[in-house]
Amino acid sequence: MPRACVLLVLDGLGDRSHAALGGLTPLQAAATPHLDAIAAAGANGLYHAGFPGQALPSENAHFAMFGASPEEFPGRGYLEALGMGLSPAPGEVCLLAHFCCAVVEDGCLRLFRDKPEKPAPEEAASLFAAVAAFEHQGVAVRLHRDKGLFGVVTMTGDVSPEVTDTNPMVDGLFLPEPEPMTGAGAAAARTARALRAYLLFARRMLAAHPVNAARAAAGLAPINALVTQRAGMAGPLPRFGARFGLRPASVASGTLFRGIAEALGFDLLPARDTGDPGADLAARLETARAAVADYDFLHVHTKAPDEAAHTKDPLAKKAVIEALDAAVGRAAGPLLADPEVLFAVTADHSTPSSGPLIHGGEPVPLCLHGPGQRVDAVARFDEVSAATGCLGFVRGTQLPYLILNGLECARLVGIRDTPDPPACYPGPVRPFRVEES
């Protein structure tokens, strides 16, 4: 029987129909013989990490895929801080931050260019250093650099993550004023005031910075504003292993996924980014194959479909999907042939490769392949074919329970073999002693 699950997540794989593809989605239009073969030999369905129509980012979707409730989600800013190697203290607020170019219109800031031309590494470091620290009415603000023009702002004092974003994310829109969320209380109001003061301080410092004088002379847009979003803070969060009784590892790259692994107690296995998404995925699958003896749950992730979709070119996304399918054909064979492996493939969300949406709310295909899985009539791995599969429509935190069932260790409801039973069975029981201790 299967004793380990390999979950392949093709980030942003789902999409919409496009005229450029004859009314098909990029996944439908792509030649995917290897993913199709997995679907034809497995149990298929649709998956949405939230509810239909809800557009989720990768971090929220992955938390649901790993069994955490929306109330437990600590915020993207906190996860990015963990991924950068920071150790946010209890009560410390963390926000995503990056430099941009903004213009003043009628006394307000409008986003001119969310991603200005990149400066040299030493110039970027100089910009970060110029606005690295700030204090406002008992709130300490620090800016930590990740890479390029991106980083994390941390705020300490009597603060709250219940504040609005200041990044509109779309060129031409006005920057939102930092405000407390409705009903959030005094700490959130204090945080919003301190954040506003810091962002105005950053704008003054950047406007006078020598890097921008040099950029003006070169005819480049100034890097003259800092924007923030997705505030977060540490909170109570059960580890994946304690919740499901599985030893987890993640084969993924990027600051966010390092943070997710740290937050949920996953070991993070090496994953390279070479610019060749097919070769990178093949290497990640090979890493997972080498690790199945040491872990019960292996998350294998590629961001390539999502990144292709964000170019708003359906043909580019189709090409990436075909490269990833070829990688599955090269590297997934030993996993698929292993009777002790449950191989699952899905996506975290849909990313439309045309139109204005950042992410879409459509469900994505899901397939479970392994001994004991029902084999349905689905022969293609795509968003429409999967809808007729025997798994039906799987949502939210249901996915890890479906995986436990596939691993034949699902806990029968009501069984209490330990004071804090995990979702798997058996739990870590204390043996019944015959002799009094």
CSV table of C-alpha atoms in Angstrom, one decimal:
chain,number,residue,atom,x,y,z
A,1,MET,CA,0.0,0.0,0.0
A,2,PRO,CA,1.2,3.6,-0.4
A,3,ARG,CA,3.2,4.9,2.5
A,4,ALA,CA,4.3,8.3,1.1
A,5,CYS,CA,2.6,11.0,-0.9
A,6,VAL,CA,4.3,13.1,-3.5
A,7,LEU,CA,2.1,16.2,-4.2
A,8,LEU,CA,3.1,18.0,-7.4
A,9,VAL,CA,1.8,21.5,-7.5
A,10,LEU,CA,1.9,23.3,-10.9
A,11,ASP,CA,1.5,26.8,-9.6
A,12,GLY,CA,-1.2,28.9,-11.4
A,13,LEU,CA,-1.9,26.1,-13.9
A,14,GLY,CA,-5.6,26.7,-14.3
A,15,ASP,CA,-6.8,29.3,-16.8
A,16,ARG,CA,-9.7,30.5,-18.9
A,17,SER,CA,-10.6,29.9,-22.5
A,18,HIS,CA,-8.8,32.1,-25.1
A,19,ALA,CA,-9.6,33.0,-28.7
A,20,ALA,CA,-5.9,32.7,-29.5
A,21,LEU,CA,-6.1,29.0,-28.5
A,22,GLY,CA,-9.4,28.3,-30.4
A,23,GLY,CA,-11.5,28.7,-27.3
A,24,LEU,CA,-9.4,26.4,-25.2
A,25,THR,CA,-7.4,27.0,-22.0
A,26,PRO,CA,-3.6,26.8,-22.3
A,27,LEU,CA,-3.7,23.4,-20.5
A,28,GLN,CA,-6.4,22.1,-22.9
A,29,ALA,CA,-4.4,23.3,-25.9
A,30,ALA,CA,-1.1,22.0,-24.7
A,31,ALA,CA,0.3,18.6,-25.7
A,32,THR,CA,0.6,16.8,-22.4
A,33,PRO,CA,0.9,13.1,-23.0
A,34,HIS,CA,2.5,12.3,-19.7
A,35,LEU,CA,0.0,14.2,-17.5
A,36,ASP,CA,-2.8,12.7,-19.6
A,37,ALA,CA,-1.4,9.2,-18.9
A,38,ILE,CA,-1.4,9.9,-15.2
A,39,ALA,CA,-5.0,11.1,-15.4
A,40,ALA,CA,-6.1,8.0,-17.4
A,41,ALA,CA,-4.6,5.7,-14.8
A,42,GLY,CA,-5.9,7.6,-11.7
A,43,ALA,CA,-8.8,9.3,-9.9
A,44,ASN,CA,-9.7,12.8,-11.1
A,45,GLY,CA,-11.6,15.8,-10.0
A,46,LEU,CA,-11.5,19.5,-9.5
A,47,TYR,CA,-9.9,21.4,-6.6
A,48,HIS,CA,-10.3,24.9,-5.2
A,49,ALA,CA,-8.4,25.9,-2.1
A,50,GLY,CA,-11.2,28.3,-1.1
A,51,PHE,CA,-14.6,28.5,-2.8
A,52,PRO,CA,-15.5,28.8,-6.5
A,53,GLY,CA,-14.9,32.3,-7.8
A,54,GLN,CA,-12.6,33.2,-4.9
A,55,ALA,CA,-9.2,34.4,-6.3
A,56,LEU,CA,-6.4,33.2,-3.9
A,57,PRO,CA,-2.7,34.0,-3.8
A,58,SER,CA,-0.3,31.1,-3.5
A,59,GLU,CA,0.3,31.5,0.2
A,60,ASN,CA,-3.4,31.3,1.2
A,61,ALA,CA,-4.0,28.4,-1.2
A,62,HIS,CA,-1.0,26.5,0.1
A,63,PHE,CA,-2.1,26.9,3.7
A,64,ALA,CA,-5.4,25.4,2.8
A,65,MET,CA,-3.7,22.6,0.8
A,66,PHE,CA,-1.7,21.8,3.9
A,67,GLY,CA,-4.8,21.7,6.1
A,68,ALA,CA,-4.7,25.1,7.9
A,69,SER,CA,-7.8,27.2,8.2
A,70,PRO,CA,-8.1,30.8,7.0
A,71,GLU,CA,-8.2,32.0,10.6
A,72,GLU,CA,-4.8,30.4,11.2
A,73,PHE,CA,-3.1,32.2,8.2
A,74,PRO,CA,-0.5,34.6,9.6
A,75,GLY,CA,-0.2,36.9,6.7
A,76,ARG,CA,2.2,37.0,3.7
A,77,GLY,CA,4.5,39.6,5.3
A,78,TYR,CA,5.2,37.3,8.2
A,79,LEU,CA,5.9,34.3,5.9
A,80,GLU,CA,8.3,36.4,3.8
A,81,ALA,CA,10.1,37.5,6.9
A,82,LEU,CA,10.6,33.9,7.9
A,83,GLY,CA,11.7,33.0,4.4
A,84,MET,CA,14.4,35.8,4.6
A,85,GLY,CA,15.7,34.3,7.8
A,86,LEU,CA,14.3,36.9,10.1
A,87,SER,CA,12.8,35.8,13.5
A,88,PRO,CA,9.8,38.1,14.1
A,89,ALA,CA,9.1,38.5,17.7
A,90,PRO,CA,5.5,37.9,19.1
A,91,GLY,CA,3.5,41.1,18.4
A,92,GLU,CA,5.8,42.3,15.7
A,93,VAL,CA,4.1,43.3,12.4
A,94,CYS,CA,5.7,42.3,9.1
A,95,LEU,CA,4.7,43.8,5.7
A,96,LEU,CA,5.8,43.1,2.1
A,97,ALA,CA,7.6,46.2,0.7
A,98,HIS,CA,9.2,47.3,-2.5
A,99,PHE,CA,10.5,50.5,-4.1
A,100,CYS,CA,8.6,51.9,-7.1
A,101,CYS,CA,8.1,55.1,-9.1
A,102,ALA,CA,5.2,57.4,-8.1
A,103,VAL,CA,4.1,60.8,-9.3
A,104,VAL,CA,2.1,63.5,-7.4
A,105,GLU,CA,-1.3,64.5,-8.8
A,106,ASP,CA,-3.6,66.9,-7.0
A,107,GLY,CA,-1.5,66.3,-3.8
A,108,CYS,CA,-1.9,62.5,-4.0
A,109,LEU,CA,0.5,59.8,-5.1
A,110,ARG,CA,-0.2,57.8,-8.3
A,111,LEU,CA,1.7,54.7,-9.2
A,112,PHE,CA,3.7,55.4,-12.3
A,113,ARG,CA,5.8,52.3,-12.5
A,114,ASP,CA,5.4,49.4,-10.0
A,115,LYS,CA,8.6,47.9,-11.3
A,116,PRO,CA,11.0,50.5,-12.5
A,117,GLU,CA,14.2,49.7,-14.4
A,118,LYS,CA,16.4,47.8,-12.0
A,119,PRO,CA,19.4,49.7,-10.5
A,120,ALA,CA,22.8,48.2,-10.1
A,121,PRO,CA,23.0,46.0,-6.9
A,122,GLU,CA,25.1,48.6,-5.1
A,123,GLU,CA,22.6,51.3,-5.9
A,124,ALA,CA,19.7,49.2,-4.6
A,125,ALA,CA,21.7,48.5,-1.4
A,126,SER,CA,22.2,52.3,-1.0
A,127,LEU,CA,18.5,53.0,-1.4
A,128,PHE,CA,17.6,50.4,1.3
A,129,ALA,CA,20.2,51.8,3.6
A,130,ALA,CA,18.8,55.3,3.3
A,131,VAL,CA,15.4,54.3,4.7
A,132,ALA,CA,16.4,51.3,6.8
A,133,ALA,CA,15.3,52.7,10.2
A,134,PHE,CA,12.6,55.0,11.5
A,135,GLU,CA,10.8,55.8,14.8
A,136,HIS,CA,7.3,57.3,15.2
A,137,GLN,CA,5.6,57.8,18.6
A,138,GLY,CA,6.9,54.6,20.1
A,139,VAL,CA,6.7,52.5,17.0
A,140,ALA,CA,10.1,51.3,15.5
A,141,VAL,CA,10.1,50.6,11.8
A,142,ARG,CA,12.9,48.6,10.0
A,143,LEU,CA,13.3,47.8,6.4
A,144,HIS,CA,15.0,44.5,5.5
A,145,ARG,CA,16.2,43.8,2.0
A,146,ASP,CA,15.4,40.5,0.2
A,147,LYS,CA,16.5,40.8,-3.4
A,148,GLY,CA,16.3,43.5,-6.1
A,149,LEU,CA,14.0,46.3,-4.9
A,150,PHE,CA,11.9,43.9,-2.7
A,151,GLY,CA,12.0,43.4,1.1
A,152,VAL,CA,10.1,43.3,4.3
A,153,VAL,CA,9.1,46.1,6.7
A,154,THR,CA,8.9,45.2,10.4
A,155,MET,CA,7.2,47.3,13.0
A,156,THR,CA,7.5,46.9,16.8
A,157,GLY,CA,5.7,48.5,19.6
A,158,ASP,CA,1.9,48.5,20.3
A,159,VAL,CA,1.1,47.6,16.7
A,160,SER,CA,-1.4,45.5,14.7
A,161,PRO,CA,-1.4,43.9,11.3
A,162,GLU,CA,-4.9,45.1,10.7
A,163,VAL,CA,-3.9,47.9,8.3
A,164,THR,CA,-4.6,48.5,4.6
A,165,ASP,CA,-2.1,48.0,1.8
A,166,THR,CA,-0.5,51.0,0.2
A,167,ASN,CA,0.4,49.2,-3.0
A,168,PRO,CA,-2.3,49.4,-5.7
A,169,MET,CA,-0.3,46.8,-7.8
A,170,VAL,CA,-1.4,48.3,-11.1
A,171,ASP,CA,0.3,51.2,-12.9
A,172,GLY,CA,-1.8,54.3,-13.1
A,173,LEU,CA,-3.8,53.8,-9.9
A,174,PHE,CA,-3.5,56.0,-6.8
A,175,LEU,CA,-1.7,54.7,-3.8
A,176,PRO,CA,-4.1,53.9,-1.0
A,177,GLU,CA,-3.7,55.8,2.2
A,178,PRO,CA,-2.6,53.5,5.1
A,179,GLU,CA,-5.7,53.0,7.3
A,180,PRO,CA,-6.8,50.7,10.1
A,181,MET,CA,-9.2,48.0,9.0
A,182,THR,CA,-12.8,48.6,10.1
A,183,GLY,CA,-13.3,47.8,13.8
A,184,ALA,CA,-9.6,47.0,14.3
A,185,GLY,CA,-9.0,49.2,17.3
A,186,ALA,CA,-6.4,51.6,18.6
A,187,ALA,CA,-3.3,49.5,17.9
A,188,ALA,CA,-4.2,49.4,14.2
A,189,ALA,CA,-4.8,53.1,14.1
A,190,ARG,CA,-1.4,53.7,15.7
A,191,THR,CA,0.2,51.3,13.2
A,192,ALA,CA,-1.4,53.1,10.2
A,193,ARG,CA,-0.2,56.5,11.5
A,194,ALA,CA,3.4,55.2,12.0
A,195,LEU,CA,3.4,53.5,8.6
A,196,ARG,CA,2.2,56.7,6.9
A,197,ALA,CA,4.9,58.7,8.6
A,198,TYR,CA,7.5,56.2,7.6
A,199,LEU,CA,6.4,56.1,3.9
A,200,LEU,CA,6.5,59.9,3.8
A,201,PHE,CA,10.0,59.8,5.3
A,202,ALA,CA,11.1,57.3,2.7
A,203,ARG,CA,9.7,59.5,-0.1
A,204,ARG,CA,11.7,62.5,1.2
A,205,MET,CA,14.9,60.5,1.5
A,206,LEU,CA,14.5,58.9,-1.9
A,207,ALA,CA,13.7,62.1,-3.7
A,208,ALA,CA,17.1,63.6,-2.5
A,209,HIS,CA,19.1,60.4,-3.1
A,210,PRO,CA,22.1,60.5,-5.4
A,211,VAL,CA,20.9,57.3,-7.1
A,212,ASN,CA,17.9,59.1,-8.4
A,213,ALA,CA,20.0,62.1,-9.5
A,214,ALA,CA,22.0,59.7,-11.6
A,215,ARG,CA,18.9,58.0,-13.0
A,216,ALA,CA,17.4,61.3,-14.0
A,217,ALA,CA,20.6,62.1,-15.9
A,218,ALA,CA,20.3,58.8,-17.7
A,219,GLY,CA,16.7,59.3,-18.6
A,220,LEU,CA,15.4,56.6,-16.2
A,221,ALA,CA,12.3,56.8,-14.0
A,222,PRO,CA,13.2,57.6,-10.4
A,223,ILE,CA,12.9,55.1,-7.6
A,224,ASN,CA,11.1,57.5,-5.3
A,225,ALA,CA,8.5,55.7,-3.2
A,226,LEU,CA,8.1,52.6,-1.0
A,227,VAL,CA,4.8,50.6,-1.0
A,228,THR,CA,3.6,48.0,1.4
A,229,GLN,CA,1.0,45.2,1.5
A,230,ARG,CA,-0.2,42.0,3.2
A,231,ALA,CA,0.7,42.7,6.8
A,232,GLY,CA,1.1,39.7,9.0
A,233,MET,CA,2.1,38.6,12.5
A,234,ALA,CA,2.9,35.4,14.2
A,235,GLY,CA,0.0,33.5,15.8
A,236,PRO,CA,-0.9,30.0,17.1
A,237,LEU,CA,-0.2,27.6,14.2
A,238,PRO,CA,-0.1,23.8,14.5
A,239,ARG,CA,2.8,22.1,12.6
A,240,PHE,CA,1.7,20.0,9.7
A,241,GLY,CA,3.4,16.9,11.2
A,242,ALA,CA,1.5,17.3,14.5
A,243,ARG,CA,-1.8,17.8,12.7
A,244,PHE,CA,-1.6,15.0,10.2
A,245,GLY,CA,1.0,12.6,11.6
A,246,LEU,CA,3.2,12.8,8.5
A,247,ARG,CA,6.8,13.7,8.1
A,248,PRO,CA,6.7,16.6,5.6
A,249,ALA,CA,9.3,18.1,3.2
A,250,SER,CA,9.0,20.7,0.4
A,251,VAL,CA,11.0,20.8,-2.8
A,252,ALA,CA,10.5,24.4,-3.7
A,253,SER,CA,12.4,27.7,-4.2
A,254,GLY,CA,11.8,31.3,-3.3
A,255,THR,CA,11.5,33.3,-0.1
A,256,LEU,CA,7.7,32.6,0.3
A,257,PHE,CA,8.1,28.9,0.2
A,258,ARG,CA,11.0,28.9,2.6
A,259,GLY,CA,8.7,30.9,4.9
A,260,ILE,CA,5.8,28.5,4.5
A,261,ALA,CA,8.1,25.5,5.2
A,262,GLU,CA,9.4,27.2,8.3
A,263,ALA,CA,6.0,28.2,9.5
A,264,LEU,CA,4.4,24.7,9.1
A,265,GLY,CA,7.4,22.6,10.0
A,266,PHE,CA,8.4,21.2,6.6
A,267,ASP,CA,12.0,20.3,5.9
A,268,LEU,CA,13.1,22.3,2.8
A,269,LEU,CA,15.0,20.3,0.2
A,270,PRO,CA,17.2,21.9,-2.4
A,271,ALA,CA,15.6,23.2,-5.5
A,272,ARG,CA,17.4,25.1,-8.2
A,273,ASP,CA,16.2,27.9,-10.5
A,274,THR,CA,18.2,27.8,-13.8
A,275,GLY,CA,15.8,29.6,-16.1
A,276,ASP,CA,14.8,26.2,-17.7
A,277,PRO,CA,11.5,25.3,-16.0
A,278,GLY,CA,11.4,21.8,-17.4
A,279,ALA,CA,14.9,20.9,-16.3
A,280,ASP,CA,14.2,22.4,-12.9
A,281,LEU,CA,11.1,20.4,-12.4
A,282,ALA,CA,12.8,17.2,-13.5
A,283,ALA,CA,15.5,17.9,-10.9
A,284,ARG,CA,12.8,18.5,-8.2
A,285,LEU,CA,11.0,15.3,-9.0
A,286,GLU,CA,14.4,13.4,-8.8
A,287,THR,CA,15.0,15.0,-5.4
A,288,ALA,CA,11.6,13.8,-4.2
A,289,ARG,CA,12.3,10.3,-5.5
A,290,ALA,CA,15.5,10.2,-3.5
A,291,ALA,CA,13.7,11.4,-0.4
A,292,VAL,CA,10.6,9.1,-0.3
A,293,ALA,CA,12.3,6.8,2.2
A,294,ASP,CA,12.7,9.6,4.7
A,295,TYR,CA,9.4,11.5,4.4
A,296,ASP,CA,5.7,10.6,4.3
A,297,PHE,CA,4.6,13.8,2.4
A,298,LEU,CA,6.7,15.5,-0.2
A,299,HIS,CA,5.5,18.8,-1.8
A,300,VAL,CA,7.1,19.4,-5.2
A,301,HIS,CA,6.4,22.9,-6.6
A,302,THR,CA,7.1,24.9,-9.7
A,303,LYS,CA,6.1,28.6,-10.2
A,304,ALA,CA,6.6,28.4,-14.0
A,305,PRO,CA,2.9,28.3,-15.2
A,306,ASP,CA,2.0,31.2,-12.9
A,307,GLU,CA,5.0,33.3,-14.1
A,308,ALA,CA,4.1,32.5,-17.8
A,309,ALA,CA,0.5,33.5,-17.2
A,310,HIS,CA,1.5,36.9,-15.7
A,311,THR,CA,3.0,37.8,-19.1
A,312,LYS,CA,-0.6,37.7,-20.4
A,313,ASP,CA,0.4,35.5,-23.3
A,314,PRO,CA,-1.6,32.3,-23.5
A,315,LEU,CA,0.8,30.8,-26.1
A,316,ALA,CA,3.7,31.4,-23.7
A,317,LYS,CA,1.8,29.6,-20.9
A,318,LYS,CA,1.0,26.7,-23.3
A,319,ALA,CA,4.7,26.3,-24.1
A,320,VAL,CA,5.7,26.2,-20.4
A,321,ILE,CA,3.0,23.6,-19.7
A,322,GLU,CA,4.4,21.4,-22.5
A,323,ALA,CA,7.9,21.8,-21.1
A,324,LEU,CA,6.7,20.8,-17.6
A,325,ASP,CA,4.9,17.8,-19.0
A,326,ALA,CA,8.1,16.6,-20.8
A,327,ALA,CA,9.8,16.9,-17.4
A,328,VAL,CA,7.2,14.7,-15.8
A,329,GLY,CA,7.8,12.2,-18.5
A,330,ARG,CA,11.6,12.3,-17.9
A,331,ALA,CA,11.6,12.1,-14.1
A,332,ALA,CA,8.3,11.0,-12.6
A,333,GLY,CA,8.4,7.4,-13.9
A,334,PRO,CA,10.0,5.8,-10.8
A,335,LEU,CA,7.5,7.6,-8.5
A,336,LEU,CA,4.5,6.5,-10.6
A,337,ALA,CA,5.8,2.9,-10.7
A,338,ASP,CA,6.5,2.7,-7.0
A,339,PRO,CA,3.6,0.8,-5.2
A,340,GLU,CA,4.5,2.7,-2.0
A,341,VAL,CA,3.9,6.1,-3.5
A,342,LEU,CA,0.6,8.0,-3.9
A,343,PHE,CA,1.3,10.5,-6.6
A,344,ALA,CA,-1.0,13.6,-6.6
A,345,VAL,CA,-0.9,16.4,-9.1
A,346,THR,CA,-2.8,19.7,-9.0
A,347,ALA,CA,-2.4,23.4,-8.8
A,348,ASP,CA,-2.9,26.0,-6.1
A,349,HIS,CA,-5.0,28.4,-8.1
A,350,SER,CA,-5.9,29.6,-11.6
A,351,THR,CA,-3.9,32.4,-13.2
A,352,PRO,CA,-5.6,34.0,-16.3
A,353,SER,CA,-3.1,34.6,-19.1
A,354,SER,CA,-5.2,37.4,-20.5
A,355,GLY,CA,-7.3,40.1,-19.0
A,356,PRO,CA,-6.9,42.3,-15.9
A,357,LEU,CA,-7.1,39.7,-13.1
A,358,ILE,CA,-4.0,38.8,-11.2
A,359,HIS,CA,-5.4,35.4,-10.2
A,360,GLY,CA,-8.7,33.8,-11.1
A,361,GLY,CA,-11.3,32.0,-9.1
A,362,GLU,CA,-11.8,28.9,-11.3
A,363,PRO,CA,-11.0,25.5,-9.9
A,364,VAL,CA,-8.1,23.4,-11.1
A,365,PRO,CA,-7.6,19.8,-12.1
A,366,LEU,CA,-6.7,17.2,-9.4
A,367,CYS,CA,-5.5,13.7,-10.0
A,368,LEU,CA,-4.5,10.9,-7.5
A,369,HIS,CA,-2.5,8.1,-8.9
A,370,GLY,CA,-1.5,5.0,-6.9
A,371,PRO,CA,-2.6,1.6,-5.7
A,372,GLY,CA,-6.2,1.5,-4.6
A,373,GLN,CA,-7.3,4.6,-6.3
A,374,ARG,CA,-10.5,4.4,-8.3
A,375,VAL,CA,-9.7,4.7,-12.0
A,376,ASP,CA,-12.4,6.7,-13.8
A,377,ALA,CA,-13.0,7.5,-17.5
A,378,VAL,CA,-11.0,10.7,-17.6
A,379,ALA,CA,-8.3,10.6,-20.2
A,380,ARG,CA,-7.0,14.1,-20.2
A,381,PHE,CA,-5.5,16.2,-17.5
A,382,ASP,CA,-7.3,19.6,-17.9
A,383,GLU,CA,-9.8,21.8,-16.2
A,384,VAL,CA,-12.8,20.5,-18.2
A,385,SER,CA,-12.0,16.8,-18.5
A,386,ALA,CA,-11.3,16.6,-14.7
A,387,ALA,CA,-14.8,17.8,-13.9
A,388,THR,CA,-16.2,14.4,-14.9
A,389,GLY,CA,-13.9,12.4,-12.6
A,390,CYS,CA,-14.8,10.3,-9.6
A,391,LEU,CA,-13.2,12.6,-7.0
A,392,GLY,CA,-15.8,15.3,-7.7
A,393,PHE,CA,-15.1,18.8,-6.4
A,394,VAL,CA,-12.6,18.9,-3.6
A,395,ARG,CA,-12.3,22.1,-1.6
A,396,GLY,CA,-10.1,23.9,0.9
A,397,THR,CA,-8.6,21.8,3.7
A,398,GLN,CA,-10.2,18.6,2.4
A,399,LEU,CA,-7.2,17.8,0.3
A,400,PRO,CA,-4.8,16.5,3.0
A,401,TYR,CA,-7.6,14.3,4.4
A,402,LEU,CA,-8.1,12.8,0.9
A,403,ILE,CA,-4.4,12.1,0.8
A,404,LEU,CA,-4.5,10.4,4.3
A,405,ASN,CA,-7.3,8.2,2.9
A,406,GLY,CA,-5.1,7.4,-0.1
A,407,LEU,CA,-2.3,6.5,2.2
A,408,GLU,CA,-4.7,4.2,4.2
A,409,CYS,CA,-4.1,6.0,7.4
A,410,ALA,CA,-7.3,8.1,7.7
A,411,ARG,CA,-8.6,8.3,11.3
A,412,LEU,CA,-12.1,6.9,11.8
A,413,VAL,CA,-14.1,9.7,13.3
A,414,GLY,CA,-14.6,9.3,17.0
A,415,ILE,CA,-11.5,7.1,17.6
A,416,ARG,CA,-9.4,8.6,20.5
A,417,ASP,CA,-6.2,6.6,21.0
A,418,THR,CA,-4.3,9.6,22.3
A,419,PRO,CA,-5.3,12.8,24.2
A,420,ASP,CA,-4.7,15.0,21.1
A,421,PRO,CA,-5.4,12.8,18.1
A,422,PRO,CA,-3.8,13.7,14.7
A,423,ALA,CA,-5.8,13.3,11.6
A,424,CYS,CA,-4.0,10.0,10.9
A,425,TYR,CA,-4.4,6.6,12.5
A,426,PRO,CA,-2.8,5.3,14.6
A,427,GLY,CA,-1.7,8.2,16.7
A,428,PRO,CA,1.4,8.5,19.0
A,429,VAL,CA,-0.1,6.4,21.8
A,430,ARG,CA,1.3,5.8,25.3
A,431,PRO,CA,1.5,2.1,25.8
A,432,PHE,CA,-0.8,0.7,28.6
A,433,ARG,CA,1.5,-0.3,31.4
A,434,VAL,CA,0.7,-3.4,33.4
A,435,GLU,CA,2.9,-2.4,36.4
A,436,GLU,CA,2.1,0.8,38.3
A,437,SER,CA,4.7,3.5,37.7
